[in-house]
CSV table of C-alpha atoms in Angstrom, one decimal:
chain,number,residue,atom,x,y,z
A,60,MET,CA,123.4,130.9,95.6
A,61,SER,CA,126.5,128.6,95.7
A,62,THR,CA,127.9,127.0,92.6
A,63,PRO,CA,125.3,124.8,90.9
A,64,HIS,CA,125.8,121.2,91.7
A,65,LEU,CA,124.3,118.0,92.6
A,66,ALA,CA,124.1,117.7,96.3
A,67,SER,CA,122.8,114.0,96.3
A,68,VAL,CA,121.4,111.4,94.2
A,69,ASN,CA,118.3,109.5,95.9
A,70,VAL,CA,116.4,106.4,94.9
A,71,GLY,CA,113.7,104.4,96.6
A,72,THR,CA,111.7,101.4,96.0
A,73,PRO,CA,107.8,101.0,97.0
A,74,LYS,CA,106.9,100.1,100.5
A,75,GLN,CA,103.8,100.7,102.6
A,76,ILE,CA,103.7,104.2,104.0
A,77,GLY,CA,100.2,104.0,105.7
A,78,VAL,CA,96.5,103.0,105.4
A,79,ARG,CA,93.7,104.7,103.6
A,80,LYS,CA,90.1,103.4,103.6
A,81,GLY,CA,91.3,100.0,105.2
A,82,ARG,CA,93.9,99.5,102.6
A,83,PRO,CA,97.7,99.7,102.6
A,84,VAL,CA,99.2,102.7,100.6
A,85,MET,CA,102.2,101.8,98.8
A,86,SER,CA,104.8,104.4,97.5
A,87,ALA,CA,108.3,104.8,96.7
A,88,ILE,CA,108.1,108.5,98.1
A,89,ASP,CA,110.9,107.8,100.6
A,90,LYS,CA,113.9,108.4,98.6
A,91,ARG,CA,117.5,108.1,100.3
A,92,ALA,CA,120.9,109.1,99.2
A,93,VAL,CA,123.0,106.7,97.5
A,94,PRO,CA,126.9,107.0,96.9
A,95,GLY,CA,128.8,106.6,93.9
A,96,ARG,CA,128.0,107.2,90.1
A,97,HIS,CA,124.5,106.1,88.9
A,98,THR,CA,123.3,105.7,85.4
A,99,VAL,CA,120.2,107.5,84.3
A,100,GLU,CA,118.5,106.5,81.1
A,101,GLY,CA,115.1,106.1,79.7
A,102,VAL,CA,112.9,107.0,82.2
A,103,ASN,CA,114.6,106.3,85.5
A,104,VAL,CA,117.7,106.6,87.6
A,105,ALA,CA,119.2,103.2,88.1
A,106,GLY,CA,117.7,101.6,91.3
A,107,ASP,CA,114.8,104.0,91.6
A,108,GLU,CA,111.2,102.6,91.2
A,109,GLN,CA,107.6,104.0,91.3
A,110,ALA,CA,104.6,102.1,92.9
A,111,ASP,CA,101.7,103.6,90.8
A,112,LEU,CA,103.0,104.1,87.1
A,113,ARG,CA,99.5,105.5,86.2
A,114,VAL,CA,100.5,108.6,87.8
A,115,HIS,CA,104.2,108.4,88.4
A,116,GLY,CA,107.2,107.8,86.2
A,117,GLY,CA,107.3,107.8,82.3
A,118,ALA,CA,109.4,110.2,80.0
A,119,ASP,CA,107.8,113.4,81.3
A,120,LYS,CA,108.5,112.5,85.1
A,121,ALA,CA,111.5,110.6,84.7
A,122,VAL,CA,113.6,112.3,87.2
A,123,TYR,CA,112.5,114.6,90.0
A,124,ALA,CA,114.7,117.6,91.1
A,125,TYR,CA,114.2,119.4,94.4
A,126,ALA,CA,116.5,122.2,95.7
A,127,ASP,CA,118.3,121.9,99.0
A,128,GLU,CA,117.4,125.5,99.8
A,129,ASP,CA,113.8,124.7,99.7
A,130,THR,CA,114.2,121.7,101.9
A,131,ALA,CA,115.9,123.9,104.5
A,132,TRP,CA,112.9,126.3,104.1
A,133,TRP,CA,110.7,123.4,104.8
A,134,SER,CA,112.7,122.2,107.6
A,135,ALA,CA,112.4,125.8,109.4
A,136,GLU,CA,108.7,125.9,108.5
A,137,LEU,CA,108.0,122.5,109.9
A,138,GLU,CA,110.2,122.8,112.6
A,139,ARG,CA,111.7,119.5,112.2
A,140,GLU,CA,114.6,117.8,110.6
A,141,LEU,CA,114.5,116.9,106.9
A,142,TRP,CA,116.8,115.0,104.7
A,143,PRO,CA,117.7,114.6,101.1
A,144,GLY,CA,115.1,112.9,99.0
A,145,VAL,CA,112.4,113.5,101.7
A,146,PHE,CA,110.1,115.1,99.3
A,147,GLY,CA,110.7,112.1,96.8
A,148,GLU,CA,113.1,113.9,94.6
A,149,ASN,CA,116.0,111.8,92.7
A,150,LEU,CA,118.4,115.1,92.6
A,151,THR,CA,118.8,117.2,95.3
A,152,THR,CA,120.3,120.4,94.0
A,153,ARG,CA,122.2,123.1,95.5
A,154,GLY,CA,122.6,126.4,93.8
A,155,VAL,CA,119.8,125.8,91.3
A,156,ASP,CA,116.4,127.6,91.8
A,157,CYS,CA,114.1,124.7,90.7
A,158,THR,CA,110.9,126.6,91.6
A,159,ASN,CA,111.9,129.4,88.8
A,160,ALA,CA,113.3,127.0,86.2
A,161,VAL,CA,112.2,127.8,83.0
A,162,ILE,CA,110.0,125.1,81.2
A,163,GLY,CA,112.2,123.7,78.4
A,164,GLU,CA,115.4,124.6,79.9
A,165,ARG,CA,118.3,122.0,79.9
A,166,TRP,CA,120.7,121.0,82.4
A,167,ARG,CA,123.9,119.0,81.9
A,168,ILE,CA,125.1,116.8,84.9
A,169,GLY,CA,127.8,114.6,84.7
A,170,SER,CA,127.4,112.9,81.3
A,171,ALA,CA,123.7,113.3,81.1
A,172,VAL,CA,121.3,115.9,79.7
A,173,PHE,CA,118.1,116.8,81.2
A,174,GLU,CA,115.3,119.0,80.2
A,175,VAL,CA,112.9,120.7,82.7
A,176,CYS,CA,109.4,119.7,81.9
A,177,GLN,CA,106.7,120.2,84.7
A,178,PRO,CA,106.1,120.8,88.4
A,179,ARG,CA,105.4,118.2,90.7
A,180,GLN,CA,101.6,118.1,91.8
A,181,PRO,CA,101.5,116.6,95.2
A,182,CYS,CA,99.0,113.8,96.1
A,183,PHE,CA,97.6,112.6,99.5
A,184,LYS,CA,100.8,110.1,100.0
A,185,LEU,CA,103.0,113.3,100.8
A,186,GLY,CA,100.8,113.9,103.8
A,187,LEU,CA,101.4,110.2,104.9
A,188,HIS,CA,104.9,110.1,104.3
A,189,LEU,CA,105.5,113.4,106.3
A,190,GLU,CA,102.7,112.4,109.0
A,191,ASP,CA,101.1,115.6,108.5
A,192,PRO,CA,97.5,115.4,107.0
A,193,LYS,CA,97.7,119.3,106.0
A,194,MET,CA,100.9,118.9,104.0
A,195,LEU,CA,99.2,118.6,100.7
A,196,LYS,CA,97.5,121.9,100.9
A,197,ARG,CA,100.6,123.3,102.5
A,198,PHE,CA,102.9,122.2,99.7
A,199,ALA,CA,100.7,123.4,96.9
A,200,GLN,CA,100.4,127.0,98.7
A,201,ALA,CA,104.1,127.2,99.4
A,202,SER,CA,104.7,127.5,95.7
A,203,ARG,CA,108.0,125.5,95.9
A,204,PRO,CA,107.0,122.3,93.9
A,205,GLY,CA,110.3,121.0,92.5
A,206,ALA,CA,110.9,120.1,88.9
A,207,TYR,CA,110.1,116.9,86.8
A,208,LEU,CA,113.0,116.5,84.1
A,209,ARG,CA,113.1,114.4,81.0
A,210,ILE,CA,116.1,112.5,80.1
A,211,LEU,CA,117.3,113.7,76.9
A,212,GLU,CA,120.9,112.3,76.8
A,213,PRO,CA,121.5,109.2,79.0
A,214,GLY,CA,124.7,109.1,81.1
A,215,THR,CA,125.9,108.8,84.6
A,216,ILE,CA,125.8,111.3,87.6
A,217,GLU,CA,127.1,111.5,91.1
A,218,ALA,CA,126.7,113.9,94.1
A,219,GLY,CA,129.2,116.8,93.5
A,220,ASP,CA,128.6,117.0,89.8
A,221,ALA,CA,128.1,120.5,88.3
A,222,ILE,CA,125.0,121.5,86.9
A,223,GLU,CA,125.2,123.3,83.7
A,224,ILE,CA,122.3,125.2,82.5
A,225,THR,CA,122.9,125.1,78.6
A,226,ASP,CA,119.8,126.4,77.2
A,227,VAL,CA,116.8,128.4,78.6
A,228,PRO,CA,113.9,129.3,76.4
A,229,ASP,CA,112.7,133.0,75.9
A,230,HIS,CA,108.9,132.3,76.7
A,231,GLY,CA,109.7,132.8,80.5
A,232,VAL,CA,107.3,130.3,81.7
A,233,THR,CA,108.4,128.7,85.0
A,234,ILE,CA,107.9,125.8,87.0
A,235,ARG,CA,106.2,128.0,89.7
A,236,LEU,CA,104.0,129.8,87.2
A,237,VAL,CA,102.5,126.4,85.9
A,238,ALA,CA,102.1,125.1,89.4
A,239,ASP,CA,100.2,128.0,90.4
A,240,ALA,CA,98.1,127.7,87.4
A,241,VAL,CA,97.0,124.2,88.2
A,242,LEU,CA,96.8,124.5,91.9
A,243,LEU,CA,96.1,128.1,93.0
A,244,ASP,CA,94.8,130.3,90.4
A,245,HIS,CA,93.3,129.1,87.1
A,246,ASP,CA,93.7,132.7,85.5
A,247,LEU,CA,97.1,131.9,85.1
A,248,ALA,CA,96.4,129.1,82.7
A,249,ALA,CA,96.8,130.9,79.4
A,250,ASP,CA,100.1,132.4,80.2
A,251,ALA,CA,101.4,129.0,81.6
A,252,ALA,CA,100.2,127.2,78.3
A,253,ARG,CA,102.7,129.2,76.3
A,254,ALA,CA,105.5,126.7,77.0
A,255,PRO,CA,105.5,124.3,73.9
A,256,GLN,CA,107.7,122.0,76.0
A,257,LEU,CA,104.9,121.2,78.6
A,258,PRO,CA,103.7,117.5,78.4
A,259,GLU,CA,100.9,117.4,75.7
A,260,GLY,CA,98.3,116.4,78.4
A,261,LEU,CA,99.4,119.2,80.9
A,262,ARG,CA,99.3,121.9,78.0
A,263,GLY,CA,96.0,120.8,76.8
A,264,TRP,CA,94.5,121.0,80.3
A,265,LEU,CA,95.8,124.6,80.8
A,266,LEU,CA,94.4,125.5,77.2
A,267,GLU,CA,91.2,124.4,78.4
A,268,ARG,CA,91.0,126.1,81.6
A,269,ALA,CA,92.1,129.3,79.5
A,270,GLY,CA,89.0,128.9,77.7
């Protein structure tokens, strides 16, 4: 993989992406790359918004990262050209394996510090956005979920900034393991729940499934 760095910073605002059950569906999943330095603080990248704050946003879903390498894989899989931000990610990374990032590992990008906290769990809006009704199932089965990050230290970031992984917990629970435990195989739940840095609600759900 190339030297870890930020390929692009992507933001979006809510807009209608389709109709479901006769009602317009609003989403900010369509993110686009923006130039220059951008502030990250609190629960967001400056200029970015979410349409449904019940299930998006917040401290444990403050920033979404997806690897450029995974986007390239999808482009080949879907036989179509894809762009940075196509999966709704704020940070398109290059040289970082977001799928196998360890829950709780920390990234320094620019002057900001982030913590990997959970995988993305897709909803029907991904299929509407990509005009593919099978995309929800395909995304889950591909085990390339991308990583939600907490903002531990606010700062500014820009495309080209190095991504320095400064701390990796020794429990070994990865983004992929948690995603697979939730979406594909509940028998993995006990193993996935070993990461104390998971959001409380998600870790509790995994522990319940583990029995």
